[in-house]
Coordinates of C-alpha atoms in Angstrom, one line a residue:
M1 CA 29.8 3.8 -30.7
N2 CA 29.5 0.0 -31.5
L3 CA 33.2 -0.4 -32.5
I4 CA 35.1 -2.5 -30.0
F5 CA 38.9 -2.5 -29.9
P6 CA 40.9 -5.4 -28.4
D7 CA 42.5 -4.4 -25.1
A8 CA 46.1 -4.9 -26.5
V9 CA 45.5 -2.4 -29.3
V10 CA 44.6 0.6 -27.1
P11 CA 48.0 1.3 -25.6
V12 CA 49.6 0.9 -29.0
L13 CA 47.2 3.4 -30.6
L14 CA 47.6 5.9 -27.7
R15 CA 51.4 5.8 -28.2
L16 CA 51.0 6.2 -32.0
M17 CA 48.7 9.2 -31.4
R18 CA 51.2 10.6 -28.9
A19 CA 48.3 10.9 -26.4
N20 CA 50.9 11.6 -23.7
R21 CA 52.5 14.6 -25.3
T22 CA 50.8 17.0 -22.9
F23 CA 52.0 15.1 -19.8
V24 CA 55.3 13.4 -20.6
T25 CA 57.3 16.7 -20.4
A26 CA 56.9 20.0 -18.6
E27 CA 57.3 21.8 -21.9
G28 CA 54.5 19.7 -23.4
A29 CA 52.1 20.9 -20.7
R30 CA 53.2 24.5 -21.2
R31 CA 52.7 24.2 -24.9
R32 CA 49.2 22.8 -24.5
I33 CA 48.3 25.6 -22.1
R34 CA 49.4 28.2 -24.7
E35 CA 47.5 26.3 -27.5
R36 CA 44.3 26.2 -25.6
E37 CA 44.7 29.9 -24.5
V38 CA 44.8 31.2 -28.0
R39 CA 42.8 28.4 -29.9
P40 CA 40.0 27.2 -27.7
V41 CA 38.2 24.1 -29.1
P42 CA 34.4 23.5 -29.5
Y43 CA 32.7 22.0 -26.5
G44 CA 29.1 21.3 -27.6
P45 CA 27.7 17.8 -27.9
P46 CA 27.9 15.8 -31.1
G47 CA 25.2 16.5 -33.6
R48 CA 23.9 12.9 -33.3
L49 CA 24.1 11.9 -29.6
R50 CA 21.4 9.5 -28.8
S51 CA 17.7 9.1 -29.8
G52 CA 15.0 9.7 -27.4
I53 CA 16.8 12.4 -25.2
R54 CA 16.8 16.2 -25.2
V55 CA 19.7 18.4 -24.6
D56 CA 19.2 21.8 -23.1
V57 CA 21.8 24.5 -22.4
E58 CA 21.9 27.6 -20.2
Q59 CA 24.4 30.1 -18.8
V60 CA 25.0 29.7 -15.1
D61 CA 27.3 32.3 -13.6
G62 CA 29.1 32.6 -16.9
W63 CA 29.4 28.8 -17.6
P64 CA 27.6 27.0 -20.4
V65 CA 25.8 24.2 -18.6
Y66 CA 24.2 21.4 -20.6
T67 CA 21.4 19.1 -19.3
I68 CA 20.7 15.8 -21.0
L69 CA 17.1 14.8 -20.4
P70 CA 15.5 11.4 -21.0
P71 CA 11.7 11.1 -21.3
M72 CA 11.3 10.2 -17.7
V73 CA 13.5 11.7 -15.0
R74 CA 14.0 10.0 -11.6
G75 CA 17.0 11.9 -10.3
A76 CA 20.2 13.4 -11.7
V77 CA 23.9 13.2 -12.1
V78 CA 26.2 16.2 -12.3
Y79 CA 29.1 14.9 -14.6
V80 CA 32.4 16.8 -14.5
H81 CA 34.6 15.9 -17.6
G82 CA 38.3 15.3 -17.5
G83 CA 41.1 16.5 -19.7
G84 CA 44.0 17.4 -17.4
W85 CA 42.4 20.8 -16.4
V86 CA 43.4 22.0 -19.9
N87 CA 41.6 19.9 -22.5
E88 CA 37.9 20.5 -23.3
I89 CA 35.1 18.0 -23.1
A90 CA 35.3 15.3 -25.8
A91 CA 32.8 13.2 -27.7
Q92 CA 33.5 10.2 -25.4
H93 CA 32.3 12.2 -22.4
W94 CA 29.1 13.2 -24.2
H95 CA 28.3 9.7 -25.2
L96 CA 28.8 8.3 -21.7
A97 CA 26.7 11.1 -20.2
A98 CA 23.9 10.4 -22.8
R99 CA 24.0 6.7 -22.1
V100 CA 23.7 7.3 -18.3
A101 CA 20.8 9.7 -18.9
A102 CA 18.9 7.3 -21.2
E103 CA 19.5 4.0 -19.4
A104 CA 19.3 5.2 -15.8
S105 CA 16.4 7.7 -16.4
V106 CA 18.3 10.6 -14.9
A107 CA 19.0 14.2 -15.9
V108 CA 22.7 14.5 -16.6
V109 CA 24.1 18.0 -15.9
V110 CA 27.3 18.7 -17.7
P111 CA 29.1 22.0 -16.8
I112 CA 31.6 23.5 -19.3
Y113 CA 33.9 24.9 -16.6
P114 CA 36.9 27.2 -17.1
L115 CA 40.2 25.5 -17.8
V116 CA 43.8 26.4 -17.2
P117 CA 44.9 29.2 -17.6
F118 CA 41.5 30.8 -16.9
G119 CA 40.1 28.5 -14.2
T120 CA 41.3 27.4 -10.8
A121 CA 40.4 24.5 -8.4
Q122 CA 38.5 26.6 -5.9
E123 CA 36.5 28.6 -8.4
V124 CA 35.4 25.4 -10.3
R125 CA 34.8 23.4 -7.1
D126 CA 32.4 26.2 -5.9
G127 CA 30.6 26.2 -9.2
V128 CA 30.1 22.5 -9.2
V129 CA 28.8 22.6 -5.6
A130 CA 26.2 25.2 -6.6
L131 CA 25.1 23.0 -9.6
V132 CA 24.6 20.0 -7.4
R133 CA 22.5 22.0 -5.0
G134 CA 20.4 23.4 -7.9
S135 CA 20.0 19.9 -9.3
I136 CA 18.8 18.5 -6.0
E137 CA 16.2 21.3 -5.9
T138 CA 15.0 20.5 -9.4
Y139 CA 15.4 16.8 -9.8
G140 CA 15.8 15.3 -6.3
A141 CA 18.4 12.7 -5.6
T142 CA 21.6 13.8 -7.3
C143 CA 24.9 11.9 -7.8
L144 CA 28.3 13.3 -8.7
A145 CA 30.5 11.8 -11.3
G146 CA 33.8 12.8 -13.0
D147 CA 36.7 11.3 -14.8
S148 CA 40.4 12.1 -14.3
A149 CA 40.6 15.9 -13.6
G150 CA 36.9 15.8 -13.3
G151 CA 37.2 13.2 -10.7
Q152 CA 39.4 15.5 -8.6
I153 CA 36.8 18.2 -9.0
A154 CA 33.9 15.9 -8.1
L155 CA 35.5 14.5 -4.9
S156 CA 36.5 18.0 -3.7
A157 CA 32.9 19.1 -4.4
A158 CA 31.5 16.1 -2.5
L159 CA 33.7 17.0 0.5
T160 CA 32.3 20.6 0.5
L161 CA 28.8 19.4 0.2
R162 CA 29.3 17.0 3.1
D163 CA 30.5 19.9 5.2
E164 CA 27.4 21.9 4.3
G165 CA 25.1 19.0 5.4
V166 CA 24.5 17.4 1.9
V167 CA 25.5 13.7 1.7
L168 CA 25.3 12.4 -1.9
P169 CA 23.8 9.0 -2.6
Q170 CA 26.8 8.1 -4.9
S171 CA 30.0 9.6 -6.2
I172 CA 31.4 7.8 -9.2
L173 CA 35.1 8.6 -10.0
I174 CA 36.7 7.4 -13.2
S175 CA 40.5 7.3 -12.9
P176 CA 40.4 10.3 -10.6
A177 CA 43.3 12.6 -10.0
L178 CA 43.5 12.6 -6.2
D179 CA 46.9 14.0 -5.1
L180 CA 48.2 16.8 -7.4
S181 CA 51.7 16.6 -5.8
W182 CA 52.2 13.4 -7.7
S183 CA 54.2 12.1 -4.8
N184 CA 53.0 8.5 -4.5
P185 CA 56.2 6.3 -4.5
R186 CA 54.4 3.8 -6.7
I187 CA 53.9 6.3 -9.6
P188 CA 57.4 5.8 -11.1
I189 CA 56.8 2.0 -11.0
V190 CA 53.6 2.3 -13.0
Q191 CA 54.8 5.1 -15.3
P192 CA 56.5 2.9 -17.9
T193 CA 53.3 1.0 -18.6
D194 CA 51.1 4.2 -18.9
P195 CA 50.7 5.4 -22.6
W196 CA 48.7 8.5 -21.6
L197 CA 49.7 10.4 -18.5
G198 CA 53.0 11.5 -17.0
T199 CA 54.4 13.3 -14.0
P200 CA 56.4 16.2 -15.5
G201 CA 53.4 17.7 -17.4
G202 CA 51.0 16.8 -14.6
K203 CA 53.0 18.9 -12.2
V204 CA 52.9 21.9 -14.4
L205 CA 49.2 21.7 -14.8
A206 CA 48.7 21.1 -11.1
E207 CA 50.7 24.3 -10.3
C208 CA 48.4 26.3 -12.6
W209 CA 45.2 24.7 -11.3
R210 CA 45.9 25.2 -7.6
G211 CA 45.7 28.9 -7.9
D212 CA 46.5 30.4 -4.5
L213 CA 46.0 27.2 -2.6
D214 CA 48.5 24.7 -1.4
L215 CA 48.9 21.6 -3.5
L216 CA 47.8 19.5 -0.5
D217 CA 44.7 21.5 0.2
P218 CA 41.7 19.1 -0.2
V219 CA 40.2 21.5 -2.7
V220 CA 43.2 20.7 -4.9
S221 CA 44.1 17.2 -3.7
P222 CA 41.0 15.7 -2.2
L223 CA 43.0 12.6 -1.1
F224 CA 44.0 14.8 1.9
G225 CA 40.5 15.6 3.0
D226 CA 38.7 14.1 5.9
L227 CA 36.5 11.5 4.2
A228 CA 34.2 10.7 7.2
G229 CA 30.6 11.2 6.6
L230 CA 30.7 11.0 2.8
G231 CA 28.2 9.0 0.9
P232 CA 29.1 5.9 -1.1
I233 CA 32.0 6.2 -3.5
T234 CA 32.8 4.0 -6.5
V235 CA 36.1 4.3 -8.3
F236 CA 37.1 2.8 -11.7
T237 CA 40.8 2.4 -12.3
G238 CA 43.1 0.5 -14.6
T239 CA 46.5 -0.8 -13.6
R240 CA 48.3 1.0 -16.6
D241 CA 47.5 4.4 -15.1
V242 CA 49.8 6.5 -13.0
L243 CA 46.8 7.6 -11.0
N244 CA 46.0 4.0 -10.0
P245 CA 48.3 4.0 -6.9
D246 CA 46.4 6.9 -5.4
A247 CA 43.1 5.1 -5.9
H248 CA 44.3 2.4 -3.6
V249 CA 45.3 5.0 -1.0
L250 CA 41.8 6.6 -1.3
A251 CA 40.2 3.1 -0.8
E252 CA 42.2 2.6 2.4
K253 CA 41.3 6.0 3.8
A254 CA 37.7 5.8 2.9
R255 CA 37.3 2.4 4.5
A256 CA 39.1 3.6 7.6
A257 CA 36.7 6.5 7.8
G258 CA 33.7 4.2 7.6
V259 CA 32.7 5.3 4.0
S260 CA 31.0 2.8 1.7
F261 CA 33.6 2.3 -1.0
E262 CA 33.9 0.1 -4.1
L263 CA 37.2 -0.1 -6.0
R264 CA 36.6 -1.5 -9.5
E265 CA 40.1 -2.2 -10.7
E266 CA 40.8 -3.8 -14.1
A267 CA 44.2 -5.3 -14.8
G268 CA 45.9 -4.0 -17.9
Q269 CA 43.4 -1.2 -18.5
V270 CA 44.5 2.4 -19.3
H271 CA 43.6 5.7 -17.8
V272 CA 39.8 6.4 -18.0
Y273 CA 39.2 3.0 -19.6
P274 CA 35.4 3.2 -19.2
L275 CA 35.5 5.9 -21.9
V276 CA 37.6 3.7 -24.2
P277 CA 35.7 1.5 -26.8
T278 CA 36.9 -1.9 -25.4
R279 CA 34.8 -4.7 -23.9
A280 CA 36.1 -3.7 -20.4
G281 CA 35.1 -0.1 -21.2
R282 CA 31.6 -1.1 -22.2
E283 CA 31.2 -3.3 -19.2
A284 CA 32.3 -0.4 -16.9
Q285 CA 29.7 1.8 -18.5
E286 CA 27.0 -0.7 -17.7
Q287 CA 28.2 -0.7 -14.1
I288 CA 28.1 3.1 -13.9
V289 CA 24.5 3.1 -15.2
D290 CA 23.5 0.4 -12.6
A291 CA 25.2 2.4 -9.8
V292 CA 23.4 5.5 -10.7
R293 CA 20.1 3.7 -11.1
V294 CA 20.4 2.2 -7.6
A295 CA 21.5 5.4 -6.0
V296 CA 18.7 7.6 -7.2
A297 CA 16.1 4.9 -6.4
G298 CA 17.1 5.3 -2.7

């Protein structure tokens, strides 16, 4: 976890690893769905996560739900991992969650939610909403956080909670997927610089994830929700990310709705850069910890 890569190396490594193979073609997305359907991958935390914390797990309505607990708990975060709605939680997610728990003194609740082809947007949104309500009852002030696909889920859950009278002290979205129609006209401009995501596969995954809902339903594409009345939102985004244009649209809509909004954009950074072992990624993690600490302190 102490290894730091130069910024310029990351896009090269991602291309060498063919990190975009799920997204760059429609067939790549369909292939990944089939792979995950017949060969699910492990989802548990790494054996050595971080000293001084405890990890518990329970089944909640059929989901494994992990809770990372520091010695003193002053609030909580429900963290929804990304992965294009088809990839399972990875070590990078676990290490970020553990850092937030330890350094912000919060319980971090990590749901292992059903992925495509077994899960849909509404089912998972409802499950996350229930977890946030349970976390508030158990730990008090609770934030929502999520990266990529998890950012989509987190924001749609925050909208539902707002409708139910629960305004969160902070929602932290890392490179969130906001509009699953992939229709922003700036996406093709950014696409050549993005070594990770792509529209063809993204559209296939979105079609599976939406279930019976329209792609523009806020449960699926929270960019189209009414943002008025939401609590503070912080978005982390890099400019080498096809989801970056929609982050700017969200910023405009949030500010027009009177929502406290902070856009933390880093030039030249890739998708979910706070999870990447670069100096910018580490600085973003510090900012996430600080944002959570302030939010739960009230």
